[in-house]
Amino acid sequence: MGNSFWETQFVLDPPPAPVERHGEVDLHLPTGDGPHPAVVVVHGVPGPPDAPDARDWPLYRGYGALLADQGVVVALPRLAVTGPDDLRTVAARVAGAADLLRADPRVDPERLALWFFSGAGLLLGDWLRDPPRWLRGLAATYPLLAPLPDWPPVDPRFHPLDALATGDTGRPPLVLTRAGRDRPEVTSTTAAFTAAATRHGLRLHLVDVPDGRHGFDALDHTEPSRAAVRAARDALLALLTA
């Protein structure tokens, strides 16, 4: 395993998938002509300033291969973020990646999901508040679900917890993976979000990794880590194929 998080290997070893680079978006492709369901994988933001393109990290390439092996087309956009002020730009890139998928003839445009990681969890606000009709499900792994207290003011659209109290009542289910040894500032927002989701009727599928750290899917090469990744994948696949 590498010395930096972005060099560390994914906890699973799926067979590599063909990858096409379309500008700022990589497509990880399954076999067969399709049309296939599709997932936008939204890597964690903001990343370390010296980190390479997240599309080349073993972790996210691993998720792309993992889903492609199950017949899913994966879009992994590059999201260069230096701080909370960049979230509007990032949100537009994520929406653009979804549009790219829906326009691809290999994709079923009515069967899409989005999977958010770490700080990208703030982007859930848009999709919870006003979900498009083609959105079959959402997933979030060790997500940040509210801005941190020491940040400058963040646009209210990036407050997922607040989004639960407004907007569409027909929200798609959320597959939420919680790491038991996550950072306190993450676990506190996750607990508040989970309680609010229950109050507002959001359908949650919880995947818990009691001994997992933030980034367990690269840092903790254990059977519980591997089982959690598979469980989240399977829950999201079930939403895409229902």
PDB file of N, CA and C in Angstrom, residues 101-162:
ATOM      1  N   LEU A 101     -24.011  10.927 -18.809  1.00  0.00           N
ATOM      2  CA  LEU A 101     -24.455   9.537 -18.751  1.00  0.00           C
ATOM      3  C   LEU A 101     -25.790   9.360 -19.458  1.00  0.00           C
ATOM      4  N   ARG A 102     -26.737  10.223 -19.174  1.00  0.00           N
ATOM      5  CA  ARG A 102     -28.078  10.053 -19.720  1.00  0.00           C
ATOM      6  C   ARG A 102     -28.099  10.190 -21.243  1.00  0.00           C
ATOM      7  N   ALA A 103     -27.125  10.915 -21.790  1.00  0.00           N
ATOM      8  CA  ALA A 103     -27.057  11.087 -23.240  1.00  0.00           C
ATOM      9  C   ALA A 103     -26.294   9.956 -23.925  1.00  0.00           C
ATOM     10  N   ASP A 104     -25.645   9.088 -23.151  1.00  0.00           N
ATOM     11  CA  ASP A 104     -24.843   8.006 -23.731  1.00  0.00           C
ATOM     12  C   ASP A 104     -25.773   6.866 -24.146  1.00  0.00           C
ATOM     13  N   PRO A 105     -25.691   6.397 -25.388  1.00  0.00           N
ATOM     14  CA  PRO A 105     -26.600   5.332 -25.835  1.00  0.00           C
ATOM     15  C   PRO A 105     -26.413   4.015 -25.096  1.00  0.00           C
ATOM     16  N   ARG A 106     -25.306   3.868 -24.390  1.00  0.00           N
ATOM     17  CA  ARG A 106     -25.075   2.637 -23.624  1.00  0.00           C
ATOM     18  C   ARG A 106     -25.783   2.661 -22.271  1.00  0.00           C
ATOM     19  N   VAL A 107     -26.420   3.793 -21.936  1.00  0.00           N
ATOM     20  CA  VAL A 107     -27.026   3.997 -20.620  1.00  0.00           C
ATOM     21  C   VAL A 107     -28.536   4.075 -20.737  1.00  0.00           C
ATOM     22  N   ASP A 108     -29.225   3.468 -19.764  1.00  0.00           N
ATOM     23  CA  ASP A 108     -30.663   3.654 -19.623  1.00  0.00           C
ATOM     24  C   ASP A 108     -30.878   4.991 -18.910  1.00  0.00           C
ATOM     25  N   PRO A 109     -31.396   6.003 -19.586  1.00  0.00           N
ATOM     26  CA  PRO A 109     -31.468   7.346 -18.990  1.00  0.00           C
ATOM     27  C   PRO A 109     -32.452   7.471 -17.837  1.00  0.00           C
ATOM     28  N   GLU A 110     -33.245   6.429 -17.602  1.00  0.00           N
ATOM     29  CA  GLU A 110     -34.214   6.467 -16.510  1.00  0.00           C
ATOM     30  C   GLU A 110     -33.752   5.688 -15.287  1.00  0.00           C
ATOM     31  N   ARG A 111     -32.515   5.201 -15.302  1.00  0.00           N
ATOM     32  CA  ARG A 111     -32.013   4.403 -14.162  1.00  0.00           C
ATOM     33  C   ARG A 111     -30.631   4.915 -13.755  1.00  0.00           C
ATOM     34  N   LEU A 112     -30.611   6.000 -13.007  1.00  0.00           N
ATOM     35  CA  LEU A 112     -29.362   6.574 -12.526  1.00  0.00           C
ATOM     36  C   LEU A 112     -29.394   6.722 -11.010  1.00  0.00           C
ATOM     37  N   ALA A 113     -28.187   6.701 -10.431  1.00  0.00           N
ATOM     38  CA  ALA A 113     -28.004   6.958  -9.011  1.00  0.00           C
ATOM     39  C   ALA A 113     -26.736   7.778  -8.845  1.00  0.00           C
ATOM     40  N   LEU A 114     -26.564   8.355  -7.678  1.00  0.00           N
ATOM     41  CA  LEU A 114     -25.358   9.105  -7.352  1.00  0.00           C
ATOM     42  C   LEU A 114     -24.811   8.596  -6.024  1.00  0.00           C
ATOM     43  N   TRP A 115     -23.459   8.488  -5.950  1.00  0.00           N
ATOM     44  CA  TRP A 115     -22.801   7.963  -4.756  1.00  0.00           C
ATOM     45  C   TRP A 115     -21.754   8.982  -4.316  1.00  0.00           C
ATOM     46  N   PHE A 116     -21.975   9.560  -3.130  1.00  0.00           N
ATOM     47  CA  PHE A 116     -21.132  10.634  -2.610  1.00  0.00           C
ATOM     48  C   PHE A 116     -20.201  10.110  -1.515  1.00  0.00           C
ATOM     49  N   PHE A 117     -19.006  10.696  -1.454  1.00  0.00           N
ATOM     50  CA  PHE A 117     -18.013  10.295  -0.468  1.00  0.00           C
ATOM     51  C   PHE A 117     -17.519  11.506   0.312  1.00  0.00           C
ATOM     52  N   SER A 118     -17.349  11.314   1.625  1.00  0.00           N
ATOM     53  CA  SER A 118     -16.690  12.290   2.489  1.00  0.00           C
ATOM     54  C   SER A 118     -17.329  13.683   2.346  1.00  0.00           C
ATOM     55  N   GLY A 119     -16.512  14.719   2.109  1.00  0.00           N
ATOM     56  CA  GLY A 119     -17.010  16.082   2.048  1.00  0.00           C
ATOM     57  C   GLY A 119     -17.991  16.337   0.927  1.00  0.00           C
ATOM     58  N   ALA A 120     -18.013  15.465  -0.085  1.00  0.00           N
ATOM     59  CA  ALA A 120     -18.998  15.618  -1.163  1.00  0.00           C
ATOM     60  C   ALA A 120     -20.413  15.360  -0.681  1.00  0.00           C
ATOM     61  N   GLY A 121     -20.563  14.834   0.541  1.00  0.00           N
ATOM     62  CA  GLY A 121     -21.897  14.635   1.093  1.00  0.00           C
ATOM     63  C   GLY A 121     -22.717  15.912   1.151  1.00  0.00           C
ATOM     64  N   LEU A 122     -22.053  17.068   1.221  1.00  0.00           N
ATOM     65  CA  LEU A 122     -22.786  18.334   1.236  1.00  0.00           C
ATOM     66  C   LEU A 122     -23.595  18.539  -0.040  1.00  0.00           C
ATOM     67  N   LEU A 123     -23.156  17.927  -1.136  1.00  0.00           N
ATOM     68  CA  LEU A 123     -23.859  18.084  -2.408  1.00  0.00           C
ATOM     69  C   LEU A 123     -25.193  17.353  -2.436  1.00  0.00           C
ATOM     70  N   LEU A 124     -25.432  16.494  -1.449  1.00  0.00           N
ATOM     71  CA  LEU A 124     -26.714  15.795  -1.381  1.00  0.00           C
ATOM     72  C   LEU A 124     -27.892  16.760  -1.283  1.00  0.00           C
ATOM     73  N   GLY A 125     -27.645  17.964  -0.772  1.00  0.00           N
ATOM     74  CA  GLY A 125     -28.747  18.901  -0.576  1.00  0.00           C
ATOM     75  C   GLY A 125     -29.583  19.114  -1.827  1.00  0.00           C
ATOM     76  N   ASP A 126     -28.920  19.322  -2.954  1.00  0.00           N
ATOM     77  CA  ASP A 126     -29.646  19.554  -4.208  1.00  0.00           C
ATOM     78  C   ASP A 126     -30.554  18.383  -4.556  1.00  0.00           C
ATOM     79  N   TRP A 127     -30.025  17.177  -4.412  1.00  0.00           N
ATOM     80  CA  TRP A 127     -30.721  15.982  -4.890  1.00  0.00           C
ATOM     81  C   TRP A 127     -31.820  15.544  -3.935  1.00  0.00           C
ATOM     82  N   LEU A 128     -31.709  15.921  -2.665  1.00  0.00           N
ATOM     83  CA  LEU A 128     -32.775  15.644  -1.713  1.00  0.00           C
ATOM     84  C   LEU A 128     -33.905  16.662  -1.839  1.00  0.00           C
ATOM     85  N   ARG A 129     -33.547  17.886  -2.161  1.00  0.00           N
ATOM     86  CA  ARG A 129     -34.543  18.968  -2.215  1.00  0.00           C
ATOM     87  C   ARG A 129     -35.413  18.871  -3.465  1.00  0.00           C
ATOM     88  N   ASP A 130     -34.812  18.514  -4.583  1.00  0.00           N
ATOM     89  CA  ASP A 130     -35.555  18.511  -5.851  1.00  0.00           C
ATOM     90  C   ASP A 130     -35.054  17.371  -6.728  1.00  0.00           C
ATOM     91  N   PRO A 131     -35.364  16.123  -6.378  1.00  0.00           N
ATOM     92  CA  PRO A 131     -34.839  14.984  -7.133  1.00  0.00           C
ATOM     93  C   PRO A 131     -35.487  14.865  -8.510  1.00  0.00           C
ATOM     94  N   PRO A 132     -34.699  14.636  -9.555  1.00  0.00           N
ATOM     95  CA  PRO A 132     -35.283  14.412 -10.885  1.00  0.00           C
ATOM     96  C   PRO A 132     -35.969  13.055 -10.949  1.00  0.00           C
ATOM     97  N   ARG A 133     -36.838  12.908 -11.912  1.00  0.00           N
ATOM     98  CA  ARG A 133     -37.645  11.680 -11.999  1.00  0.00           C
ATOM     99  C   ARG A 133     -36.807  10.448 -12.293  1.00  0.00           C
ATOM    100  N   TRP A 134     -35.631  10.638 -12.927  1.00  0.00           N
ATOM    101  CA  TRP A 134     -34.806   9.488 -13.300  1.00  0.00           C
ATOM    102  C   TRP A 134     -33.912   9.015 -12.169  1.00  0.00           C
ATOM    103  N   LEU A 135     -33.882   9.714 -11.060  1.00  0.00           N
ATOM    104  CA  LEU A 135     -32.971   9.370  -9.964  1.00  0.00           C
ATOM    105  C   LEU A 135     -33.564   8.229  -9.152  1.00  0.00           C
ATOM    106  N   ARG A 136     -32.949   7.054  -9.258  1.00  0.00           N
ATOM    107  CA  ARG A 136     -33.466   5.873  -8.572  1.00  0.00           C
ATOM    108  C   ARG A 136     -32.954   5.724  -7.141  1.00  0.00           C
ATOM    109  N   GLY A 137     -31.811   6.319  -6.837  1.00  0.00           N
ATOM    110  CA  GLY A 137     -31.275   6.164  -5.494  1.00  0.00           C
ATOM    111  C   GLY A 137     -30.062   7.041  -5.276  1.00  0.00           C
ATOM    112  N   LEU A 138     -29.733   7.216  -4.007  1.00  0.00           N
ATOM    113  CA  LEU A 138     -28.552   7.946  -3.586  1.00  0.00           C
ATOM    114  C   LEU A 138     -27.757   7.073  -2.632  1.00  0.00           C
ATOM    115  N   ALA A 139     -26.457   7.308  -2.590  1.00  0.00           N
ATOM    116  CA  ALA A 139     -25.608   6.627  -1.616  1.00  0.00           C
ATOM    117  C   ALA A 139     -24.604   7.637  -1.081  1.00  0.00           C
ATOM    118  N   ALA A 140     -24.208   7.439   0.157  1.00  0.00           N
ATOM    119  CA  ALA A 140     -23.217   8.317   0.774  1.00  0.00           C
ATOM    120  C   ALA A 140     -22.372   7.480   1.730  1.00  0.00           C
ATOM    121  N   THR A 141     -21.061   7.562   1.570  1.00  0.00           N
ATOM    122  CA  THR A 141     -20.131   6.789   2.400  1.00  0.00           C
ATOM    123  C   THR A 141     -19.290   7.741   3.231  1.00  0.00           C
ATOM    124  N   TYR A 142     -19.288   7.523   4.547  1.00  0.00           N
ATOM    125  CA  TYR A 142     -18.693   8.430   5.547  1.00  0.00           C
ATOM    126  C   TYR A 142     -18.842   9.906   5.124  1.00  0.00           C
ATOM    127  N   PRO A 143     -20.095  10.337   4.877  1.00  0.00           N
ATOM    128  CA  PRO A 143     -20.290  11.688   4.333  1.00  0.00           C
ATOM    129  C   PRO A 143     -20.277  12.766   5.411  1.00  0.00           C
ATOM    130  N   LEU A 144     -19.875  13.943   5.010  1.00  0.00           N
ATOM    131  CA  LEU A 144     -20.099  15.155   5.795  1.00  0.00           C
ATOM    132  C   LEU A 144     -21.475  15.672   5.395  1.00  0.00           C
ATOM    133  N   LEU A 145     -22.361  15.828   6.370  1.00  0.00           N
ATOM    134  CA  LEU A 145     -23.751  16.143   6.064  1.00  0.00           C
ATOM    135  C   LEU A 145     -24.194  17.512   6.578  1.00  0.00           C
ATOM    136  N   ALA A 146     -23.247  18.288   7.070  1.00  0.00           N
ATOM    137  CA  ALA A 146     -23.489  19.688   7.429  1.00  0.00           C
ATOM    138  C   ALA A 146     -22.140  20.396   7.394  1.00  0.00           C
ATOM    139  N   PRO A 147     -22.109  21.667   7.015  1.00  0.00           N
ATOM    140  CA  PRO A 147     -20.829  22.390   7.001  1.00  0.00           C
ATOM    141  C   PRO A 147     -20.189  22.403   8.388  1.00  0.00           C
ATOM    142  N   LEU A 148     -18.872  22.407   8.428  1.00  0.00           N
ATOM    143  CA  LEU A 148     -18.162  22.432   9.703  1.00  0.00           C
ATOM    144  C   LEU A 148     -18.275  23.816  10.350  1.00  0.00           C
ATOM    145  N   PRO A 149     -18.272  23.860  11.679  1.00  0.00           N
ATOM    146  CA  PRO A 149     -18.503  25.134  12.380  1.00  0.00           C
ATOM    147  C   PRO A 149     -17.469  26.214  12.065  1.00  0.00           C
ATOM    148  N   ASP A 150     -16.224  25.823  11.769  1.00  0.00           N
ATOM    149  CA  ASP A 150     -15.186  26.833  11.552  1.00  0.00           C
ATOM    150  C   ASP A 150     -15.081  27.280  10.094  1.00  0.00           C
ATOM    151  N   TRP A 151     -15.992  26.810   9.237  1.00  0.00           N
ATOM    152  CA  TRP A 151     -15.982  27.229   7.839  1.00  0.00           C
ATOM    153  C   TRP A 151     -16.645  28.602   7.688  1.00  0.00           C
ATOM    154  N   PRO A 152     -16.305  29.312   6.619  1.00  0.00           N
ATOM    155  CA  PRO A 152     -17.083  30.507   6.285  1.00  0.00           C
ATOM    156  C   PRO A 152     -18.501  30.100   5.890  1.00  0.00           C
ATOM    157  N   PRO A 153     -19.425  31.055   5.817  1.00  0.00           N
ATOM    158  CA  PRO A 153     -20.811  30.702   5.466  1.00  0.00           C
ATOM    159  C   PRO A 153     -20.886  29.916   4.157  1.00  0.00           C
ATOM    160  N   VAL A 154     -21.703  28.879   4.169  1.00  0.00           N
ATOM    161  CA  VAL A 154     -21.891  28.001   3.015  1.00  0.00           C
ATOM    162  C   VAL A 154     -23.302  28.182   2.487  1.00  0.00           C
ATOM    163  N   ASP A 155     -23.437  28.257   1.172  1.00  0.00           N
ATOM    164  CA  ASP A 155     -24.738  28.393   0.524  1.00  0.00           C
ATOM    165  C   ASP A 155     -25.726  27.396   1.144  1.00  0.00           C
ATOM    166  N   PRO A 156     -26.935  27.829   1.537  1.00  0.00           N
ATOM    167  CA  PRO A 156     -27.903  26.922   2.167  1.00  0.00           C
ATOM    168  C   PRO A 156     -28.250  25.706   1.328  1.00  0.00           C
ATOM    169  N   ARG A 157     -28.064  25.775   0.025  1.00  0.00           N
ATOM    170  CA  ARG A 157     -28.383  24.602  -0.802  1.00  0.00           C
ATOM    171  C   ARG A 157     -27.478  23.420  -0.469  1.00  0.00           C
ATOM    172  N   PHE A 158     -26.338  23.674   0.193  1.00  0.00           N
ATOM    173  CA  PHE A 158     -25.407  22.612   0.546  1.00  0.00           C
ATOM    174  C   PHE A 158     -25.499  22.232   2.022  1.00  0.00           C
ATOM    175  N   HIS A 159     -26.717  22.301   2.544  1.00  0.00           N
ATOM    176  CA  HIS A 159     -27.022  21.845   3.899  1.00  0.00           C
ATOM    177  C   HIS A 159     -27.995  20.674   3.766  1.00  0.00           C
ATOM    178  N   PRO A 160     -27.511  19.453   3.598  1.00  0.00           N
ATOM    179  CA  PRO A 160     -28.427  18.319   3.382  1.00  0.00           C
ATOM    180  C   PRO A 160     -29.449  18.137   4.491  1.00  0.00           C
ATOM    181  N   LEU A 161     -29.045  18.408   5.719  1.00  0.00           N
ATOM    182  CA  LEU A 161     -29.984  18.231   6.824  1.00  0.00           C
ATOM    183  C   LEU A 161     -31.169  19.176   6.663  1.00  0.00           C
ATOM    184  N   ASP A 162     -30.905  20.420   6.296  1.00  0.00           N
ATOM    185  CA  ASP A 162     -31.996  21.380   6.096  1.00  0.00           C
ATOM    186  C   ASP A 162     -32.872  20.983   4.911  1.00  0.00           C
TER     187      ASP A 162
END
